[in-house]
Short mmCIF file of C-alpha atoms in Angstrom, two decimals:
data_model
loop_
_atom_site.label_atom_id
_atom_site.label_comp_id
_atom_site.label_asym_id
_atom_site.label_seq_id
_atom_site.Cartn_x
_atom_site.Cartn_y
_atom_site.Cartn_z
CA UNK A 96 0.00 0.00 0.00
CA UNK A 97 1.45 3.25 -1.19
CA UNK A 98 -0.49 7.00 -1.30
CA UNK A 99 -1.39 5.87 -4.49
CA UNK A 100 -3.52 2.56 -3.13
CA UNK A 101 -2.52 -1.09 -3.99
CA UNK A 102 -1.92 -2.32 -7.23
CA UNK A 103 -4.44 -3.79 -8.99
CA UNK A 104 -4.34 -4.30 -12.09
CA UNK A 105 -0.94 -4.52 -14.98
CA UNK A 106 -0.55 -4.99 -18.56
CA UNK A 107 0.00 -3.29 -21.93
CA UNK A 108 -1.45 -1.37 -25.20
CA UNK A 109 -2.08 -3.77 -28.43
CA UNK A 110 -1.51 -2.05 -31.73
CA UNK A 111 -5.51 -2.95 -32.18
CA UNK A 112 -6.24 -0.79 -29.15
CA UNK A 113 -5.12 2.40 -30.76
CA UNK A 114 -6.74 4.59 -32.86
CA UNK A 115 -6.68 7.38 -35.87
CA UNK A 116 -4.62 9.49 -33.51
CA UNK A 117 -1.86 7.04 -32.97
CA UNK A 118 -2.44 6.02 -29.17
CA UNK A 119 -5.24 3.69 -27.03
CA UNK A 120 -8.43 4.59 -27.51
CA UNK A 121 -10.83 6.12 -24.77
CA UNK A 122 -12.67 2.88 -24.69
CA UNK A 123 -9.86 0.60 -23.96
CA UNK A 124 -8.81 3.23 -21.21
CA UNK A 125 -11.56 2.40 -19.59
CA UNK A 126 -11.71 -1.20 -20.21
CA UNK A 127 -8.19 -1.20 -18.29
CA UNK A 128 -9.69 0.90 -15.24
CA UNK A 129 -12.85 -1.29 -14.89
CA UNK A 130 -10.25 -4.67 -14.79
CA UNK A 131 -8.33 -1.96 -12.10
CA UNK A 132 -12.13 -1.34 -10.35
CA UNK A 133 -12.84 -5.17 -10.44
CA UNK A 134 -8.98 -5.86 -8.92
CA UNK A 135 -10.09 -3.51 -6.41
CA UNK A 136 -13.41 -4.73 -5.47
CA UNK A 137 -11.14 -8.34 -5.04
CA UNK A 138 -8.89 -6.14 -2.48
CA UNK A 139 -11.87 -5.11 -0.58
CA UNK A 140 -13.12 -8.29 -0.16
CA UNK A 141 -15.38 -8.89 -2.98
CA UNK A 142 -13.17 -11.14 -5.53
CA UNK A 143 -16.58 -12.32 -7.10
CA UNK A 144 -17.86 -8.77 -7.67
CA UNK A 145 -18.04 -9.38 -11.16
CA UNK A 146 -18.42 -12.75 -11.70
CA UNK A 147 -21.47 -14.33 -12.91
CA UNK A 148 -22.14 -16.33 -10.21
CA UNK A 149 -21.77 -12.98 -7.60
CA UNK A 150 -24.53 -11.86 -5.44
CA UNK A 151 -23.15 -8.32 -4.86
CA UNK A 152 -21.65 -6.00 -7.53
CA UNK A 153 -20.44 -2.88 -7.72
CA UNK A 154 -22.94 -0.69 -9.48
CA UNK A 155 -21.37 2.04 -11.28
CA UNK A 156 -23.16 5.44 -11.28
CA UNK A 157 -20.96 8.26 -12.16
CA UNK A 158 -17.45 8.23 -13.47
CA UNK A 159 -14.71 10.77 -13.73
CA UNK A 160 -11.46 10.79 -15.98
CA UNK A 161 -8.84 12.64 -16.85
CA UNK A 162 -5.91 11.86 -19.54
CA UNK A 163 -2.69 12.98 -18.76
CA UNK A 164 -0.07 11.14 -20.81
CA UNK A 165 -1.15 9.33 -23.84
CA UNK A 166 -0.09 5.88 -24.13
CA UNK A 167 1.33 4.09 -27.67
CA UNK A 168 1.30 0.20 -28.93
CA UNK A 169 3.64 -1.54 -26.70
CA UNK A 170 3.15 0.81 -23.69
CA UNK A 171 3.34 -1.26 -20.32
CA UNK A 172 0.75 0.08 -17.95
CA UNK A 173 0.10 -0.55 -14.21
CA UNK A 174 -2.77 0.08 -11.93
CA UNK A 175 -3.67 1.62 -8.61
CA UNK A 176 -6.49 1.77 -6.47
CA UNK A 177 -7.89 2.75 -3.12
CA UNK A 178 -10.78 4.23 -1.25
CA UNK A 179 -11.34 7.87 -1.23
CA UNK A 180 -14.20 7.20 0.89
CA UNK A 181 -17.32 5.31 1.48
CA UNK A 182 -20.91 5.88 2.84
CA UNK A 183 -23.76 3.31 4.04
CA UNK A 184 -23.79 1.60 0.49
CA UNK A 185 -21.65 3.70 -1.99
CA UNK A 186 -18.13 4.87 -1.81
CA UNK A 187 -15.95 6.77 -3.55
CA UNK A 188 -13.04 4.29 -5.80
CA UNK A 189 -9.90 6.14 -7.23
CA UNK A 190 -8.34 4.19 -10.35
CA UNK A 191 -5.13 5.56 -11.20
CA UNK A 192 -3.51 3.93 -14.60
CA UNK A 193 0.29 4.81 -14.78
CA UNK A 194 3.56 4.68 -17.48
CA UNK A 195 6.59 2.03 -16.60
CA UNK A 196 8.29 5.52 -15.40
CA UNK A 197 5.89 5.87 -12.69
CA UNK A 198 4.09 8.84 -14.63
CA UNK A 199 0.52 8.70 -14.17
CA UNK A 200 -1.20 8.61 -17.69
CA UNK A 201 -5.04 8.32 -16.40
CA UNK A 202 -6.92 8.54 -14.11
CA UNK A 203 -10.74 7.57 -13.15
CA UNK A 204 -12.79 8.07 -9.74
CA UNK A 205 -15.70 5.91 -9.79
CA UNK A 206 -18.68 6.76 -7.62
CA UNK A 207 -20.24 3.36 -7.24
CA UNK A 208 -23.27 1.55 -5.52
CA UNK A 209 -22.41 -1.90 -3.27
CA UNK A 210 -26.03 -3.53 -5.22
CA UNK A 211 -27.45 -7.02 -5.65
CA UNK A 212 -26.04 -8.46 -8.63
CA UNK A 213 -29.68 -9.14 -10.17
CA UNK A 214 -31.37 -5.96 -10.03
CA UNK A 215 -28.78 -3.47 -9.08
CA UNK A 216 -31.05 -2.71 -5.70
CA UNK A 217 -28.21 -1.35 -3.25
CA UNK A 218 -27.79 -2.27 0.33
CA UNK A 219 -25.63 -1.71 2.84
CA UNK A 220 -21.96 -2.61 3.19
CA UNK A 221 -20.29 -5.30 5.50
CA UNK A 222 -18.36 -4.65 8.35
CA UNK A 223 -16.06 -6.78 6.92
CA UNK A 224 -15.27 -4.67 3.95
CA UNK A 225 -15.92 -1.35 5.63
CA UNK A 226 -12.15 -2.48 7.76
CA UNK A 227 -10.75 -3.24 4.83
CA UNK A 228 -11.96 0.12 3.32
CA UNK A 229 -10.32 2.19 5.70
CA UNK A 230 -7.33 0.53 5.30
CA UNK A 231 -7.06 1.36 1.56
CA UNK A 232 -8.47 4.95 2.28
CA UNK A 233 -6.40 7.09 -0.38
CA UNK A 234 -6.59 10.83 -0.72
CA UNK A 235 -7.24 12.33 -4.22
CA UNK A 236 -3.70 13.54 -5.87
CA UNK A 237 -4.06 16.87 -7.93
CA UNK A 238 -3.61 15.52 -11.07
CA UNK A 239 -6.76 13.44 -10.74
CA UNK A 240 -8.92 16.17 -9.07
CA UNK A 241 -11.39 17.96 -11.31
CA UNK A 242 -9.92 20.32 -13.40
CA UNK A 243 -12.49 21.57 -15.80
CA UNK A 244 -15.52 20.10 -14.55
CA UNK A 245 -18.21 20.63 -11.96
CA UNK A 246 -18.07 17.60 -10.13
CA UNK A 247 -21.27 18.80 -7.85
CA UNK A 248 -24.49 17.55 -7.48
CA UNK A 249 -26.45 17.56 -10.62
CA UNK A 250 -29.66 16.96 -11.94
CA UNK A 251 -29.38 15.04 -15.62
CA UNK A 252 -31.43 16.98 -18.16
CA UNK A 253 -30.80 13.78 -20.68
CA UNK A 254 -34.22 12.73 -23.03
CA UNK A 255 -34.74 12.25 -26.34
CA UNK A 256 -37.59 14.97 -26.37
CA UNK A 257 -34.84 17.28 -24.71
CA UNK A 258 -32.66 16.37 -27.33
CA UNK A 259 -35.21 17.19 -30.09
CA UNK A 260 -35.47 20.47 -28.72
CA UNK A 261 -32.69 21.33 -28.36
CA UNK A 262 -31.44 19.95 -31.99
CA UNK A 263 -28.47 18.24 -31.38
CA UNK A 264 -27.45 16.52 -33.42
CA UNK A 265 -27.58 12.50 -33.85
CA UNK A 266 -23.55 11.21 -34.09
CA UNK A 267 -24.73 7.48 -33.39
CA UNK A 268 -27.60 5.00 -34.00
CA UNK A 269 -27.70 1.51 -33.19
CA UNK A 270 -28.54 -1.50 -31.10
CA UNK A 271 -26.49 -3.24 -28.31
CA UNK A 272 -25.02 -6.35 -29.01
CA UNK A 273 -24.46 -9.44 -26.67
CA UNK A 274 -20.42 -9.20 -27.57
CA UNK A 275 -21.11 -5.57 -25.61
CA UNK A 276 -22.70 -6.65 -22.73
CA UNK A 277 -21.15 -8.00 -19.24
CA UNK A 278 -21.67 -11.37 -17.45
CA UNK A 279 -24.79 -9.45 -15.94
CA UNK A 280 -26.44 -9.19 -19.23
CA UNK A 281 -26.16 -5.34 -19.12
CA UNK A 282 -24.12 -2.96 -21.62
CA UNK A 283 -20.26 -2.67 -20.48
CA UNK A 284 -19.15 0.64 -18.95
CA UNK A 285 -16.80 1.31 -21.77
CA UNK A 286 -19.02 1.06 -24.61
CA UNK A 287 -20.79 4.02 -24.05
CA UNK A 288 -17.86 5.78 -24.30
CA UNK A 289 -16.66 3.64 -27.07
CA UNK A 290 -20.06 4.21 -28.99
CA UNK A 291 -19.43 8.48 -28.26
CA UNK A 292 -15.77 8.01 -29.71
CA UNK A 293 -16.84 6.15 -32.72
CA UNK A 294 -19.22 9.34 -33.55
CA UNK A 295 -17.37 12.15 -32.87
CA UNK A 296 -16.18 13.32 -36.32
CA UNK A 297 -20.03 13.69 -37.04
CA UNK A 298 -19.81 16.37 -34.19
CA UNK A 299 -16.63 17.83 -35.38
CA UNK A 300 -16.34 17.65 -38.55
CA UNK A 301 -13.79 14.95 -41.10
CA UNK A 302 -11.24 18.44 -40.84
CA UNK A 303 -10.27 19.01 -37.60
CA UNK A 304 -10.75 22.74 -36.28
CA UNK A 305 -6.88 24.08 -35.88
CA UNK A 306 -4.78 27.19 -36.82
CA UNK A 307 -5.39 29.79 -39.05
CA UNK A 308 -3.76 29.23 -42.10
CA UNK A 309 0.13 30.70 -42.65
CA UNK A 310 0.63 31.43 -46.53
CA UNK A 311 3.60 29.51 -47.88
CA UNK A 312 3.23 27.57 -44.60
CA UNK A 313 1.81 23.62 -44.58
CA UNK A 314 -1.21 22.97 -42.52
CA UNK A 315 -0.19 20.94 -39.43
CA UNK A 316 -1.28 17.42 -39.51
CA UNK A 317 -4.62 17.71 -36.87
CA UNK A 318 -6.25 14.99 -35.02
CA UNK A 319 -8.68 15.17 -31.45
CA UNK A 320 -8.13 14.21 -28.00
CA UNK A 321 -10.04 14.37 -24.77
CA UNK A 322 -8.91 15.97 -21.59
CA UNK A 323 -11.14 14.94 -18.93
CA UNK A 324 -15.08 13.50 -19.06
CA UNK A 325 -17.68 13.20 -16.83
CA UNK A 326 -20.04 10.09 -17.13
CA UNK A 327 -23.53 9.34 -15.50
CA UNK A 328 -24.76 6.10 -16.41
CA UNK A 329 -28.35 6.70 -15.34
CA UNK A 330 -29.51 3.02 -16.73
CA UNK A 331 -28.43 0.28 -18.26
CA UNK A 332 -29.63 -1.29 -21.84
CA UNK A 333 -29.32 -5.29 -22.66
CA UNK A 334 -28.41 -6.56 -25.77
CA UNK A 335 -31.42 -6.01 -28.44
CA UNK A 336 -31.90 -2.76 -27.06
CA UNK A 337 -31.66 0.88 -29.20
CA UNK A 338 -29.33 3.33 -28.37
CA UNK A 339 -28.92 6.88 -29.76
CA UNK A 340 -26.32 9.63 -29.46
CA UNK A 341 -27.33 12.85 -29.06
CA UNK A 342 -24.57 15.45 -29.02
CA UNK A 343 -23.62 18.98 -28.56
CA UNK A 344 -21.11 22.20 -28.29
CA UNK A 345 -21.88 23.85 -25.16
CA UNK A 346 -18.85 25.87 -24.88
CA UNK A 347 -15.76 26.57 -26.94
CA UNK A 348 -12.46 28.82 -26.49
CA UNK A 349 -9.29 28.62 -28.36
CA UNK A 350 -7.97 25.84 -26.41
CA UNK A 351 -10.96 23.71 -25.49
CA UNK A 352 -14.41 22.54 -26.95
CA UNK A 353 -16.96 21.60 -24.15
CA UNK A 354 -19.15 18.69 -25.62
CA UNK A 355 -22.29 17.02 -24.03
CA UNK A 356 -23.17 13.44 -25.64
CA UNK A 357 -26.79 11.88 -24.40
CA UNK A 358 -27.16 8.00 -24.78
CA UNK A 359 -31.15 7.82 -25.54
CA UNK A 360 -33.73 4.79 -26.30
CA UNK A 361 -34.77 5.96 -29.99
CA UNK A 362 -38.15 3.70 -28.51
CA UNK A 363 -38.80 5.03 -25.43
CA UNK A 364 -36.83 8.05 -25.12
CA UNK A 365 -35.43 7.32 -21.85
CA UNK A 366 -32.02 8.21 -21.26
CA UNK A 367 -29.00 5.40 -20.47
CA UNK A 368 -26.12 7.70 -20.18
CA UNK A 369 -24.57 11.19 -20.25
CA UNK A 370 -21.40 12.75 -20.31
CA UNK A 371 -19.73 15.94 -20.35
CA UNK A 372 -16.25 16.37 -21.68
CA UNK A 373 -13.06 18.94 -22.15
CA UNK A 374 -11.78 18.32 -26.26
CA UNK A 375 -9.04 19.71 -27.77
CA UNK A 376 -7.28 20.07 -30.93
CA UNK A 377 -4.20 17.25 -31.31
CA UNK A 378 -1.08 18.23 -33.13
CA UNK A 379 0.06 14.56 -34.43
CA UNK A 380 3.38 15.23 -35.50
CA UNK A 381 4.14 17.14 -32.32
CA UNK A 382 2.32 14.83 -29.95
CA UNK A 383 0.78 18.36 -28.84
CA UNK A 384 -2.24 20.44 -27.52
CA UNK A 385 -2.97 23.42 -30.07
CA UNK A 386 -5.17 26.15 -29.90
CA UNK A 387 -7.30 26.89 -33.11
CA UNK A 388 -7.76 29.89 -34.83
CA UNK A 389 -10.52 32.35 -35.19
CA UNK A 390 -11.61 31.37 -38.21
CA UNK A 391 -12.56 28.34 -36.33
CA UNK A 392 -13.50 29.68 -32.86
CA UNK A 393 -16.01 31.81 -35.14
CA UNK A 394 -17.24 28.57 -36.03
CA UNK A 395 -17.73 26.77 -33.23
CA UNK A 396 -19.18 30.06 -31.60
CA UNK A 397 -21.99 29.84 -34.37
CA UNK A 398 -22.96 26.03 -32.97
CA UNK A 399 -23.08 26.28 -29.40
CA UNK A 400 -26.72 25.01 -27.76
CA UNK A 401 -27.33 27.33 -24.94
CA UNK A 402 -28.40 25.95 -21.79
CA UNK A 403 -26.55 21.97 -22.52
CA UNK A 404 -26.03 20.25 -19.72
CA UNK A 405 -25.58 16.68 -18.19
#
């Protein structure tokens, strides 16, 4: 046990893992952290927390992440975890993915439900665990502490008739398949982010925002890359069911785009997820953070949906 938690999860980045932009994928970030979250849950005391025989889970209700060092096919990463705190049946997890160097590269604090496997109902945690809790207690280091998002109690906003009002715009369409689902029967925590990565150049467009252009001067190869997210995951579809992406621009500056992505039923118009994150233009040859140009800001200015929330 260090001030960073126990480890709990190691391994590497596969060549298939990475993306357009040259490094893992948001998805498989987060496929790492919930293998960190389930090595975790086996720390605490719950080593079947995810297995299909399990009577208790851990129900995930809100994550946060942040991405601070991207990570490249054949990257070694470890993980570790701990307990910021916990209540009469949730807690507080901290996930912290890190470089062979010791750098962290991720982070994700999980706000999560101690729930009957079957029906997610939540109930109240075991002595048993709450002593083990307290001795993996870890405080939150600054570099996985919100940075550019409210972390506060929120009311989600989320609906398909919301959506329609507020026109934004449809980046995915689709229904869940059993490959995406868990032993539970229920949609995997990554692929919600997975489905919002796979749309995203709907949102932003096939030409990346960036500089304004320099006569006699190349353009600069551009990709996209996400800062930090927040995640709700207010339900959870099975496989046969319709999902929908519903996104928008709420804010934009130079350096940063704010984008809100819904995850609807196109049936019932209930809402499964939401998110919130911090995007930025991607310099690929650099391996840097750029801020676009006005040309581009006056863009983005022009598409912003007033009053988009979680």
């Amino acid at each position: 046990m260090t001030s960073q938690g126990v480890e709990v999860w190691s391994g590497g980045v596969n060549t298939w893992e990475c993306d357009e932009m040259g490094h893992l994928n948001v998805r498989f970030w987060v496929a790492k952290a919930l293998e960190g979250l389930a090595g975790l849950a086996a720390t605490l005391g719950m080593p079947h927390a995810f297995a299909a025989h399990g009577q208790a889970t851990l129900a995930i209700r809100e994550l946060h992440m942040r991405f601070l060092r991207e990570a490249r096919a054949g990257a070694w990463l470890q993980a570790t975890g701990g307990v910021v705190e916990i209540g009469e049946s949730d807690a507080r997890l901290l996930v912290i993915l890190h470089h062979a160097s010791g750098e962290p590269a991720a982070t994700f604090q999980f706000r999560v439900e101690h729930a009957t496997a079957a029906d997610l109902r939540p109930f109240p945690w075991p002595d048993r665990i709450r002593r083990r809790a307290d001795e993996l207690n870890v405080e939150v280091p600054a570099h996985a502490a919100a940075r550019s998002i409210d972390l506060g109690p929120v009311t989600p906003t989320a609906s398909l008739a919301r959506a329609d009002e507020l026109k934004l715009m449809r980046i995915g369409l689709g229904v869940v398949g059993p490959s995406e689902c868990d032993v539970f029967g229920r949609m995997s925590a990554e692929r919600f982010i997975g489905r919002v990565s796979d749309g995203i150049t709907r949102l932003f467009g096939e030409d990346r925002p960036g500089p304004d252009p320099v006569p006699g001067e190349p353009p600069p190869r551009l990709g996209g890359a996400v800062l930090e997210y927040r995640v709700l995951y207010l339900d959870w579809p099975r496989a046969g069911d319709g999902v929908e992406l519903r996104s928008g621009i709420a804010d934009s500056t130079p350096r940063i785009r704010r984008a809100v992505h819904w995850m609807v039923d196109p049936q019932s118009g209930r809402p499964w997820a939401s998110s919130e994150a911090i995007a930025i233009t991607f310099d690929l040859d650099k391996r840097k953070i750029i801020d676009i140009g006005a040309q581009a800001q006056a863009a983005f200015a022009a598409r912003l949906t007033p009053g988009l929330a979680l």
